[in-house]
Short mmCIF file of C-alpha atoms in Angstrom, two decimals:
data_model
loop_
_atom_site.label_atom_id
_atom_site.label_comp_id
_atom_site.label_asym_id
_atom_site.label_seq_id
_atom_site.Cartn_x
_atom_site.Cartn_y
_atom_site.Cartn_z
CA MET A 1 -3.87 48.36 -40.36
CA PRO A 2 -2.78 52.04 -40.20
CA ARG A 3 -3.70 53.33 -36.43
CA LYS A 4 -5.27 56.66 -36.20
CA ARG A 5 -3.56 59.57 -35.21
CA PRO A 6 -4.99 62.10 -32.68
CA SER A 7 -4.62 65.53 -35.34
CA SER A 8 -1.36 67.72 -33.97
CA ARG A 9 -0.64 70.79 -33.84
CA GLY A 10 1.08 71.09 -36.93
CA SER A 11 0.87 72.37 -40.67
CA ALA A 12 -0.62 73.03 -42.56
CA ARG A 13 -3.42 71.93 -44.41
CA GLY A 14 -10.78 77.46 -73.27
CA HIS A 15 -12.52 75.05 -74.14
CA ALA A 16 -15.79 72.54 -72.93
CA ALA A 17 -14.93 69.23 -73.53
CA PRO A 18 -16.66 67.81 -76.27
CA LYS A 19 -20.22 66.84 -75.27
CA ASN A 20 -20.02 63.14 -78.19
CA LEU A 21 -17.12 61.42 -74.55
CA SER A 22 -19.46 58.41 -74.31
CA ARG A 23 -22.12 57.96 -71.40
CA SER A 24 -22.14 53.84 -72.60
CA LEU A 25 -18.95 53.02 -70.79
CA PRO A 26 -18.84 50.07 -67.51
CA ALA A 27 -20.12 51.53 -65.08
CA LYS A 28 -17.06 50.56 -62.82
CA LYS A 29 -15.41 52.52 -60.44
CA ARG A 30 -12.21 53.47 -61.86
CA LEU A 31 -10.07 55.92 -61.15
CA SER A 32 -9.88 59.77 -61.42
CA PRO A 33 -6.42 61.45 -62.50
CA SER A 34 -5.83 62.83 -60.34
CA ALA A 35 -5.71 63.84 -56.34
CA TRP A 36 -7.01 67.22 -57.43
CA ILE A 37 -9.05 65.97 -60.79
CA ALA A 38 -10.39 63.88 -57.72
CA VAL A 39 -12.43 66.51 -56.51
CA ILE A 40 -14.58 67.12 -60.14
CA THR A 41 -14.45 64.30 -61.54
CA THR A 42 -15.99 62.06 -58.26
CA GLY A 43 -17.84 64.86 -57.65
CA VAL A 44 -20.36 64.95 -61.07
CA VAL A 45 -20.36 61.02 -60.24
CA ILE A 46 -23.39 61.94 -58.10
CA GLY A 47 -25.49 62.90 -60.84
CA SER A 48 -25.98 59.11 -60.50
CA SER A 49 -25.51 58.24 -57.43
CA LEU A 50 -27.39 60.47 -55.22
CA THR A 51 -31.39 60.31 -56.25
CA ALA A 52 -31.87 64.00 -54.79
CA TYR A 53 -31.57 66.18 -57.89
CA ALA A 54 -31.82 69.30 -55.60
CA ALA A 55 -28.77 67.71 -53.61
CA TYR A 56 -26.84 67.56 -56.55
CA VAL A 57 -27.61 72.01 -57.63
CA ASP A 58 -27.41 72.09 -53.90
CA ILE A 59 -23.17 71.25 -53.99
CA THR A 60 -21.96 71.89 -57.52
CA GLY A 61 -24.02 75.36 -56.68
CA GLY A 62 -20.76 75.74 -54.11
CA ILE A 63 -17.84 76.13 -56.41
CA ASN A 64 -16.73 79.84 -57.29
CA ARG A 65 -16.77 80.91 -60.82
CA GLU A 66 -14.17 82.98 -62.38
CA ASN A 67 -14.78 84.71 -66.25
CA VAL A 68 -11.43 83.99 -68.53
CA ASP A 69 -11.12 85.47 -71.45
CA THR A 70 -8.62 83.26 -73.18
CA ASP A 71 -9.25 85.27 -76.58
CA ALA A 72 -6.84 87.94 -74.72
CA PHE A 73 -3.80 86.02 -75.42
CA GLY A 74 -3.96 85.82 -78.56
CA ASP A 75 -2.66 82.97 -80.95
CA ARG A 76 -3.29 79.51 -78.95
CA PRO A 77 -2.04 76.39 -78.95
CA SER A 78 -4.18 73.85 -81.43
CA LYS A 79 -6.97 71.55 -79.53
CA VAL A 80 -7.08 68.48 -79.82
CA GLU A 81 -11.02 67.42 -80.22
CA GLY A 82 -11.12 64.30 -76.75
CA VAL A 83 -8.47 65.69 -75.17
CA VAL A 84 -9.25 67.59 -71.88
CA ASN A 85 -6.32 69.80 -70.69
CA ILE A 86 -6.86 71.33 -67.08
CA MET A 87 -3.78 73.88 -65.12
CA ILE A 88 -4.65 72.53 -61.33
CA ILE A 89 -3.34 75.66 -59.04
CA GLY A 90 -2.78 74.44 -55.85
CA SER A 91 -3.49 78.28 -54.16
CA ASP A 92 -2.23 79.94 -51.33
CA LYS A 93 -4.23 82.68 -50.62
CA ARG A 94 -4.41 83.50 -46.97
CA ASP A 95 -7.27 85.07 -46.40
CA GLY A 96 -10.18 84.38 -44.92
CA ALA A 97 -10.21 80.74 -43.62
CA ASN A 98 -7.18 80.62 -44.87
CA ALA A 99 -5.13 82.85 -42.84
CA GLU A 100 -3.90 81.02 -39.93
CA TYR A 101 -2.09 79.83 -42.32
CA GLY A 102 0.29 82.91 -42.67
CA GLU A 103 0.71 86.08 -44.34
CA ALA A 104 2.04 86.07 -48.61
CA GLU A 105 3.27 88.45 -51.80
CA GLY A 106 0.74 88.33 -53.80
CA GLU A 107 -1.46 85.20 -54.62
CA ARG A 108 0.38 82.95 -55.70
CA PRO A 109 0.45 79.04 -56.56
CA ASP A 110 1.72 76.42 -54.28
CA THR A 111 1.58 73.29 -56.96
CA LEU A 112 0.91 73.84 -60.06
CA ALA A 113 0.39 71.24 -62.75
CA ILE A 114 -1.56 70.56 -66.05
CA ALA A 115 -3.94 67.64 -65.94
CA HIS A 116 -3.99 65.51 -69.02
CA ILE A 117 -7.28 63.46 -70.05
CA SER A 118 -7.45 61.26 -72.95
CA PRO A 119 -10.47 58.78 -72.90
CA GLU A 120 -9.63 57.73 -76.32
CA LYS A 121 -6.53 56.49 -74.34
CA LYS A 122 -8.13 55.53 -71.54
CA SER A 123 -5.04 57.39 -69.70
CA ALA A 124 -4.23 60.39 -67.96
CA THR A 125 -1.64 62.42 -67.58
CA ILE A 126 -0.36 65.16 -64.19
CA VAL A 127 2.05 67.10 -65.74
CA ASN A 128 3.92 69.10 -62.51
CA LEU A 129 5.34 72.18 -63.21
CA PRO A 130 7.75 73.76 -60.35
CA ARG A 131 7.03 76.88 -59.13
CA ASP A 132 10.24 78.29 -59.02
CA SER A 133 10.72 77.83 -63.04
CA ILE A 134 11.73 80.84 -64.24
CA VAL A 135 9.93 80.35 -67.66
CA GLN A 136 9.26 83.88 -70.01
CA LEU A 137 6.03 84.95 -68.60
CA PRO A 138 4.43 87.41 -71.23
CA ALA A 139 3.11 90.92 -70.62
CA CYS A 140 -0.80 91.01 -68.25
CA LYS A 141 -2.99 94.17 -68.37
CA LYS A 142 -3.77 95.81 -64.77
CA THR A 143 -7.32 94.16 -63.63
CA GLY A 144 -9.17 94.42 -60.05
CA ASP A 145 -5.65 94.62 -57.58
CA TYR A 146 -4.00 92.45 -60.12
CA PRO A 147 -0.77 95.54 -60.70
CA GLY A 148 -0.64 93.93 -64.25
CA SER A 149 3.81 93.20 -66.12
CA GLU A 150 5.69 94.15 -69.13
CA PRO A 151 6.82 90.65 -70.33
CA GLN A 152 9.59 90.00 -68.39
CA GLN A 153 11.51 86.89 -67.40
CA GLY A 154 10.60 85.20 -63.76
CA MET A 155 9.48 82.17 -62.07
CA ILE A 156 6.13 80.89 -63.95
CA ASN A 157 4.38 80.68 -60.37
CA SER A 158 4.40 84.79 -60.47
CA ALA A 159 1.96 85.34 -63.15
CA MET A 160 -1.10 84.89 -60.62
CA SER A 161 0.55 87.77 -58.51
CA TYR A 162 0.31 89.67 -61.66
CA GLY A 163 -2.58 89.52 -63.38
CA GLY A 164 -4.12 86.41 -61.47
CA VAL A 165 -5.91 83.41 -62.75
CA SER A 166 -6.26 84.90 -66.77
CA CYS A 167 -2.38 85.50 -66.57
CA GLN A 168 -1.64 82.43 -64.88
CA TRP A 169 -3.71 80.86 -67.78
CA ASP A 170 -1.57 82.56 -70.21
CA THR A 171 1.24 81.97 -69.74
CA VAL A 172 1.69 78.21 -68.81
CA GLU A 173 0.54 78.49 -72.60
CA LYS A 174 3.31 80.30 -73.71
CA ALA A 175 5.65 78.37 -72.10
CA THR A 176 4.52 74.99 -72.45
CA ASN A 177 2.65 75.34 -76.44
CA ILE A 178 -0.11 73.34 -74.47
CA ARG A 179 -4.00 74.39 -75.52
CA ILE A 180 -5.28 74.46 -71.72
CA ASP A 181 -9.83 73.91 -71.81
CA HIS A 182 -10.18 74.97 -67.84
CA PHE A 183 -8.09 75.41 -64.80
CA VAL A 184 -8.99 74.54 -61.20
CA SER A 185 -8.36 75.76 -57.92
CA LEU A 186 -8.41 74.43 -54.97
CA ASP A 187 -6.99 76.27 -51.63
CA PHE A 188 -5.35 75.73 -47.63
CA THR A 189 -8.69 75.01 -46.05
CA GLY A 190 -10.50 72.93 -49.11
CA PHE A 191 -7.22 70.50 -49.28
CA LYS A 192 -7.99 69.67 -45.51
CA GLY A 193 -11.92 69.40 -45.91
CA MET A 194 -11.44 67.35 -47.83
CA VAL A 195 -9.20 64.23 -46.19
CA ASP A 196 -11.18 65.00 -43.30
CA ALA A 197 -14.01 64.17 -45.26
CA LEU A 198 -12.23 61.13 -46.19
CA GLY A 199 -12.07 60.33 -43.50
CA GLY A 200 -7.87 61.00 -43.80
CA VAL A 201 -5.29 59.34 -46.62
CA ASP A 202 -2.99 56.38 -45.30
CA MET A 203 -0.02 57.44 -45.76
CA CYS A 204 4.06 55.24 -44.83
CA ILE A 205 6.04 58.55 -42.91
CA PRO A 206 9.93 57.37 -43.38
CA HIS A 207 11.27 59.05 -41.39
CA PRO A 208 10.47 61.17 -38.43
CA ILE A 209 8.31 64.87 -39.38
CA HIS A 210 9.71 68.05 -37.24
CA ASP A 211 8.84 71.26 -39.26
CA PRO A 212 8.04 74.15 -37.40
CA LYS A 213 7.68 75.73 -40.97
CA ALA A 214 4.68 73.69 -41.68
CA GLY A 215 2.58 75.10 -39.08
CA ASN A 216 4.84 73.22 -36.79
CA LEU A 217 4.67 69.91 -38.77
CA GLU A 218 4.86 66.57 -35.89
CA LEU A 219 4.59 63.43 -37.56
CA ASP A 220 6.37 59.88 -36.47
CA ALA A 221 7.98 57.15 -38.51
CA GLY A 222 5.09 54.68 -40.18
CA GLU A 223 2.05 53.63 -42.03
CA GLN A 224 -0.27 56.22 -40.62
CA THR A 225 -3.58 58.14 -41.10
CA LEU A 226 -3.07 61.33 -41.85
CA THR A 227 -5.98 63.95 -40.59
CA GLY A 228 -6.78 66.82 -42.95
CA GLU A 229 -4.40 69.32 -40.85
CA GLU A 230 -1.71 66.77 -41.33
CA ALA A 231 -1.64 65.99 -44.68
CA LEU A 232 -1.65 69.60 -45.34
CA GLY A 233 1.51 70.13 -43.64
CA TYR A 234 2.88 67.26 -44.99
CA VAL A 235 2.55 68.19 -48.69
CA ARG A 236 3.88 71.79 -48.31
CA SER A 237 6.39 70.64 -45.98
CA ARG A 238 10.18 71.61 -47.84
CA LYS A 239 12.70 72.38 -45.08
CA GLY A 240 11.69 69.87 -42.85
CA GLN A 241 11.99 66.73 -45.04
CA GLY A 242 14.56 64.85 -47.61
CA ASP A 243 17.09 67.55 -49.06
CA GLY A 244 14.42 70.86 -48.94
CA SER A 245 13.91 71.41 -52.39
CA ASP A 246 10.60 71.60 -53.97
CA LEU A 247 11.76 69.05 -56.52
CA MET A 248 11.34 66.45 -53.74
CA ARG A 249 8.10 68.12 -52.38
CA ILE A 250 6.88 67.35 -55.47
CA ASP A 251 7.79 64.01 -55.15
CA ARG A 252 6.17 63.02 -52.08
CA GLN A 253 2.67 65.01 -53.72
CA GLN A 254 2.85 63.58 -56.55
CA ASP A 255 3.08 60.10 -54.10
CA PHE A 256 0.06 61.86 -51.58
CA MET A 257 -2.38 62.07 -54.67
CA ALA A 258 -2.12 59.02 -55.96
CA ALA A 259 -2.79 57.43 -51.81
CA MET A 260 -5.68 59.61 -51.76
CA ALA A 261 -6.99 59.05 -55.19
CA GLN A 262 -7.17 55.05 -54.22
CA LYS A 263 -9.06 56.30 -50.80
CA VAL A 264 -11.49 57.74 -52.91
CA MET A 265 -12.59 55.40 -55.22
CA SER A 266 -12.13 51.76 -53.78
CA GLY A 267 -13.20 53.04 -49.85
CA ASP A 268 -16.96 53.87 -48.63
CA THR A 269 -16.74 57.70 -50.32
CA LEU A 270 -18.65 56.04 -54.01
CA LYS A 271 -20.70 53.85 -52.18
CA SER A 272 -23.06 55.51 -49.81
CA PRO A 273 -24.33 58.32 -51.22
CA SER A 274 -24.70 60.81 -47.74
CA ASN A 275 -20.98 60.03 -47.57
CA LEU A 276 -21.10 61.33 -50.91
CA TYR A 277 -22.38 64.00 -49.94
CA SER A 278 -20.51 65.14 -47.52
CA PHE A 279 -17.32 64.60 -49.35
CA LEU A 280 -18.29 66.82 -52.16
CA ASN A 281 -19.92 69.46 -49.90
CA GLU A 282 -16.71 70.57 -47.77
CA VAL A 283 -14.23 70.77 -50.86
CA THR A 284 -16.98 72.71 -53.41
CA SER A 285 -16.67 75.70 -51.09
CA SER A 286 -13.03 75.87 -51.88
CA ILE A 287 -13.12 75.36 -55.75
CA THR A 288 -12.83 78.01 -58.39
CA SER A 289 -12.96 77.09 -61.60
CA ASP A 290 -13.82 78.81 -65.01
CA ASP A 291 -16.95 79.33 -66.16
CA GLU A 292 -17.07 77.15 -69.09
CA LEU A 293 -16.74 73.82 -66.91
CA THR A 294 -19.95 73.46 -65.97
CA VAL A 295 -22.11 70.28 -64.73
CA ASP A 296 -22.49 68.93 -68.25
CA THR A 297 -18.67 69.36 -68.89
CA MET A 298 -17.84 67.59 -65.63
CA ALA A 299 -20.12 64.91 -65.76
CA ASP A 300 -18.92 63.93 -69.45
CA ILE A 301 -14.86 63.79 -67.90
CA ALA A 302 -16.60 61.99 -65.05
CA ILE A 303 -17.89 59.53 -67.52
CA ALA A 304 -15.27 59.59 -69.78
CA MET A 305 -12.52 59.07 -66.85
CA ARG A 306 -14.18 55.98 -65.70
CA GLU A 307 -12.19 53.83 -68.23
CA VAL A 308 -8.56 54.87 -66.33
CA ASP A 309 -7.75 52.02 -64.05
CA LEU A 310 -5.02 53.64 -61.26
CA LYS A 311 -1.66 52.10 -63.74
CA ASP A 312 -3.05 54.50 -66.74
CA VAL A 313 -2.72 57.25 -64.67
CA ASN A 314 1.43 59.26 -64.93
CA PHE A 315 2.86 61.66 -63.10
CA VAL A 316 5.84 63.24 -64.24
CA THR A 317 7.59 66.04 -63.44
CA VAL A 318 8.88 67.98 -66.04
CA PRO A 319 13.02 67.52 -66.81
CA ASN A 320 14.82 70.58 -64.60
CA HIS A 321 18.03 71.46 -63.78
CA PRO A 322 19.31 74.30 -61.21
CA TRP A 323 18.64 77.86 -62.67
CA GLU A 324 22.65 79.12 -63.77
CA GLN A 325 22.13 82.24 -62.29
CA ASN A 326 20.45 81.07 -59.01
CA LYS A 327 20.48 77.92 -57.58
CA ASN A 328 17.63 78.01 -55.79
CA ARG A 329 15.62 78.51 -59.03
CA VAL A 330 15.10 75.58 -61.95
CA ALA A 331 15.97 76.00 -65.98
CA TRP A 332 14.52 73.55 -67.30
CA ASP A 333 16.35 70.75 -70.10
CA GLU A 334 16.10 71.92 -73.11
CA PRO A 335 15.29 70.33 -75.81
CA ASP A 336 13.58 67.18 -73.35
CA ALA A 337 11.22 69.92 -72.06
CA GLN A 338 9.56 70.42 -75.38
CA GLN A 339 9.58 67.02 -76.25
CA LEU A 340 7.69 66.52 -73.35
CA PHE A 341 5.32 69.25 -73.79
CA GLN A 342 4.59 68.75 -77.58
CA ALA A 343 3.90 65.21 -76.74
CA ILE A 344 0.51 66.27 -74.51
CA ALA A 345 -0.03 68.91 -76.71
CA THR A 346 -0.64 66.21 -79.38
CA ASP A 347 -1.95 63.87 -77.88
CA GLU A 348 0.87 61.24 -77.75
CA TYR A 349 2.02 59.95 -74.74
CA GLY A 350 0.40 57.06 -72.89
CA GLY A 351 -1.75 54.44 -73.81
CA ASP A 352 -0.20 51.49 -76.22
CA ASP A 353 -1.23 52.62 -79.54
CA ASP A 354 1.36 54.55 -80.50
CA LYS A 355 4.18 51.68 -80.03
CA ASP A 356 1.74 49.96 -81.25
CA LYS A 357 1.09 51.51 -84.69
CA GLN A 358 4.65 52.49 -84.78
CA ASP A 359 6.18 48.56 -84.16
CA ASP A 360 3.61 47.59 -87.24
CA ASP A 361 5.51 50.70 -89.67
CA SER A 362 8.93 49.98 -89.48
CA GLY A 363 10.28 47.88 -92.28
CA ASP A 364 11.41 44.92 -91.63
CA ASP A 365 14.91 45.82 -93.98
CA ALA A 366 16.38 48.01 -90.55
CA LYS A 367 17.16 44.65 -89.05
CA ASP A 368 19.80 44.77 -91.02
CA VAL A 369 21.48 48.08 -90.33
CA ASP A 370 23.35 49.03 -87.22
CA PRO A 371 23.18 52.60 -85.96
CA GLY A 372 27.13 52.09 -86.69
CA ASP A 373 26.42 52.00 -90.49
CA VAL A 374 24.40 55.29 -91.18
CA SER A 375 25.31 58.58 -92.05
CA VAL A 376 22.85 61.25 -90.96
CA GLU A 377 22.83 64.65 -92.17
CA VAL A 378 20.50 66.69 -89.84
CA LEU A 379 18.79 69.79 -90.82
CA ASN A 380 16.88 72.43 -88.96
CA GLY A 381 14.05 73.35 -91.21
CA ILE A 382 11.93 74.75 -88.02
CA GLY A 383 13.80 77.97 -86.73
CA THR A 384 14.28 77.03 -83.27
CA ALA A 385 17.72 77.44 -82.34
CA ASN A 386 20.60 74.82 -81.88
CA LEU A 387 17.88 72.53 -82.45
CA ALA A 388 20.45 70.02 -85.21
CA ASN A 389 23.32 70.44 -83.05
CA GLN A 390 21.41 69.35 -80.15
CA VAL A 391 19.30 66.41 -82.11
CA SER A 392 22.40 65.35 -83.90
CA GLY A 393 24.05 64.58 -79.83
CA ILE A 394 21.33 62.52 -79.30
CA LEU A 395 21.75 60.68 -82.40
CA THR A 396 25.88 60.31 -81.89
CA GLU A 397 24.19 59.17 -78.08
CA ARG A 398 22.36 56.91 -79.87
CA GLY A 399 25.31 55.25 -81.53
CA PHE A 400 24.19 56.72 -85.51
CA GLY A 401 27.15 58.41 -87.65
CA VAL A 402 26.53 62.27 -88.06
CA SER A 403 27.89 63.77 -91.48
CA GLY A 404 26.84 67.20 -90.71
CA THR A 405 24.11 69.54 -89.67
CA GLY A 406 22.92 73.15 -90.56
CA ASN A 407 20.07 74.62 -92.55
CA PRO A 408 17.87 72.83 -95.85
CA GLN A 409 18.44 75.04 -98.99
CA GLY A 410 15.53 75.93 -100.70
CA MET A 411 11.76 74.21 -99.54
CA VAL A 412 10.98 72.44 -96.60
CA PRO A 413 8.98 69.79 -96.42
CA GLU A 414 5.32 70.05 -94.76
CA ALA A 415 6.22 66.81 -93.05
CA SER A 416 9.39 65.57 -91.41
CA THR A 417 11.56 63.81 -93.36
CA VAL A 418 14.47 60.88 -94.23
CA TYR A 419 15.35 60.69 -97.13
CA TYR A 420 18.02 57.97 -98.58
CA GLY A 421 19.17 56.65 -101.62
CA PRO A 422 18.43 53.66 -103.35
CA ASP A 423 20.05 51.26 -101.57
CA GLY A 424 19.49 53.27 -98.52
CA LYS A 425 16.27 52.27 -97.58
CA ALA A 426 17.12 50.32 -94.60
CA ALA A 427 19.35 52.52 -92.92
CA ALA A 428 16.14 55.12 -93.27
CA GLU A 429 13.85 52.59 -91.55
CA LEU A 430 16.23 52.77 -88.27
CA LEU A 431 16.62 56.17 -88.49
CA ALA A 432 12.70 56.59 -88.30
CA GLN A 433 12.20 53.85 -85.85
CA GLU A 434 13.74 56.24 -83.96
CA LEU A 435 11.91 59.83 -84.40
CA THR A 436 8.63 59.71 -83.04
CA ASN A 437 7.15 61.25 -86.34
CA ALA A 438 9.04 60.76 -89.78
CA THR A 439 8.09 60.07 -93.52
CA LEU A 440 10.44 58.25 -95.76
CA ALA A 441 11.27 60.07 -98.85
CA GLU A 442 13.87 58.43 -101.28
CA ASP A 443 16.38 60.50 -102.89
CA PRO A 444 18.86 59.62 -105.79
CA SER A 445 21.56 62.18 -105.12
CA LEU A 446 21.80 60.06 -101.46
CA SER A 447 24.29 56.71 -101.57
CA GLY A 448 25.31 53.79 -99.43
CA ASN A 449 23.47 54.19 -96.15
CA SER A 450 23.71 58.00 -96.07
CA VAL A 451 20.62 59.18 -94.90
CA ARG A 452 19.26 63.30 -94.42
CA LEU A 453 16.76 64.12 -91.60
CA VAL A 454 14.98 66.95 -92.65
CA MET A 455 12.66 69.04 -89.31
CA SER A 456 9.49 70.06 -90.45
CA ASP A 457 7.09 71.97 -88.36
CA ASP A 458 5.71 68.91 -86.89
CA TRP A 459 8.55 67.69 -85.34
CA ARG A 460 7.86 66.04 -82.38
CA GLY A 461 11.34 64.18 -81.35
CA PHE A 462 12.60 60.97 -80.04
CA LYS A 463 10.73 58.37 -78.97
CA THR A 464 12.18 56.70 -75.30
CA ALA A 465 13.42 53.23 -75.39
CA GLY A 466 10.24 51.77 -74.36
CA GLY A 467 8.42 53.67 -77.09
CA THR A 468 6.28 56.20 -75.41
CA GLY A 469 5.38 59.08 -77.44
CA GLY A 470 8.76 61.34 -78.09
CA VAL A 471 8.98 61.89 -74.85
CA PRO A 472 13.43 61.55 -74.11
CA GLY A 473 14.21 59.42 -71.83
CA SER A 474 15.21 61.54 -69.23
CA VAL A 475 11.37 62.71 -68.46
CA LYS A 476 11.00 60.23 -65.23
CA SER A 477 7.19 59.08 -65.17
CA LYS A 478 6.10 56.60 -62.21
CA ASN A 479 2.32 55.93 -62.10
CA ALA A 480 -0.78 56.04 -59.40
CA ALA A 481 -1.11 52.73 -59.15
CA ASP A 482 2.68 51.92 -58.62
CA SER A 483 2.91 55.55 -56.05
CA SER A 484 -0.05 53.98 -53.89
CA LYS A 485 1.84 50.84 -53.59
CA GLU A 486 4.97 52.83 -52.06
CA SER A 487 2.64 55.10 -49.68
CA ALA A 488 2.31 52.32 -47.50
CA CYS A 489 5.19 50.84 -45.34
#
């Protein structure tokens, strides 16, 4: 059994969800999308767990609300009906109760992620956006204490210090092309209080940790129950663990979130109204959300998420590499990052629906052709720079021959299309099996196993070997079930 440790001197601590999410889903205990999302979704389970409505209002009324004018963003990504995307901010704000954790230049997310909730697929995906990622920042207006900024290249989390949540929201949407529906921000004190209200979280510490920069965090190796203060130090610690990078810290944070969510959903928290009340009351005073994330919206999300199991909650980090101009910064791998974002934006990631559908749509004739027998002309009808060359490189890696690249002459088809000659349908089907989405069409000008791939605006890239929503193999995913097991020695 995990042993209790005494508290060390350390560390650290747009649109509403659709109202028609079924309220008749089985009431069995299931995992909320992540430890951060557990704060929201577990919170609204109180509607059925507490009999006193006054207590419910008392708790939800403790959440700070902020108005975000998303209309000011201009053109925004398309909304997928039934899907909810929430921007998660682990704030490094250092005022009030957070002042004991030192000073910081402005307010910037210590942790930044998108929680993609898909009730139809019965899955949830948390996409971590490394805070040191270099992206194109949009212009942000001066407002209140925020100075505003002109369009520029910079770290993704710096948007918060220029224009607050509104600027951070706009930046994430424009960088990922994912429609953000809501945001939730939790500060250091709130995180620490959440862990303490749970009675601590069980984790396996593989090596002793001493990190003066994480509040003098001192942890022995072995399985133990982390207090709120220790847990905050553990998830914030960089230099005292591994190679000291933010990417390794993200990996540890994902494991901790899985362990905490497991504790929330499998322990006594949900079984006892008094325990649940104590947990929520401790947390909500440190939460900020947009004013459209109403009590009814949270209830809809929570009820829908009861169908999500540990194994269907995935953690992914945007594929990345050191930025050439500064190795301490991160650049995203392209086109892999955009393929991941597109799969999230279109709700193609997660669940088994797409793989089954794609398998059903594949012709049996494709089995008679090998990739080496197929010659592909790759045409970029989107306008994305260098896309045809990138796609041809992937096709070559997968064993296909590439006859040439370029741009289509004349009209571009509405849907990405694989054209084939009178005898080339099997070759076209084989290529289509590699793609997330493609229409087949016959073109008499082609002969043999020569085919032509024309990419249009609906292009969603390649399937992985497992056929998961067009996400490239460089995207590494782990589910909460495996991560929670790894958190034990």
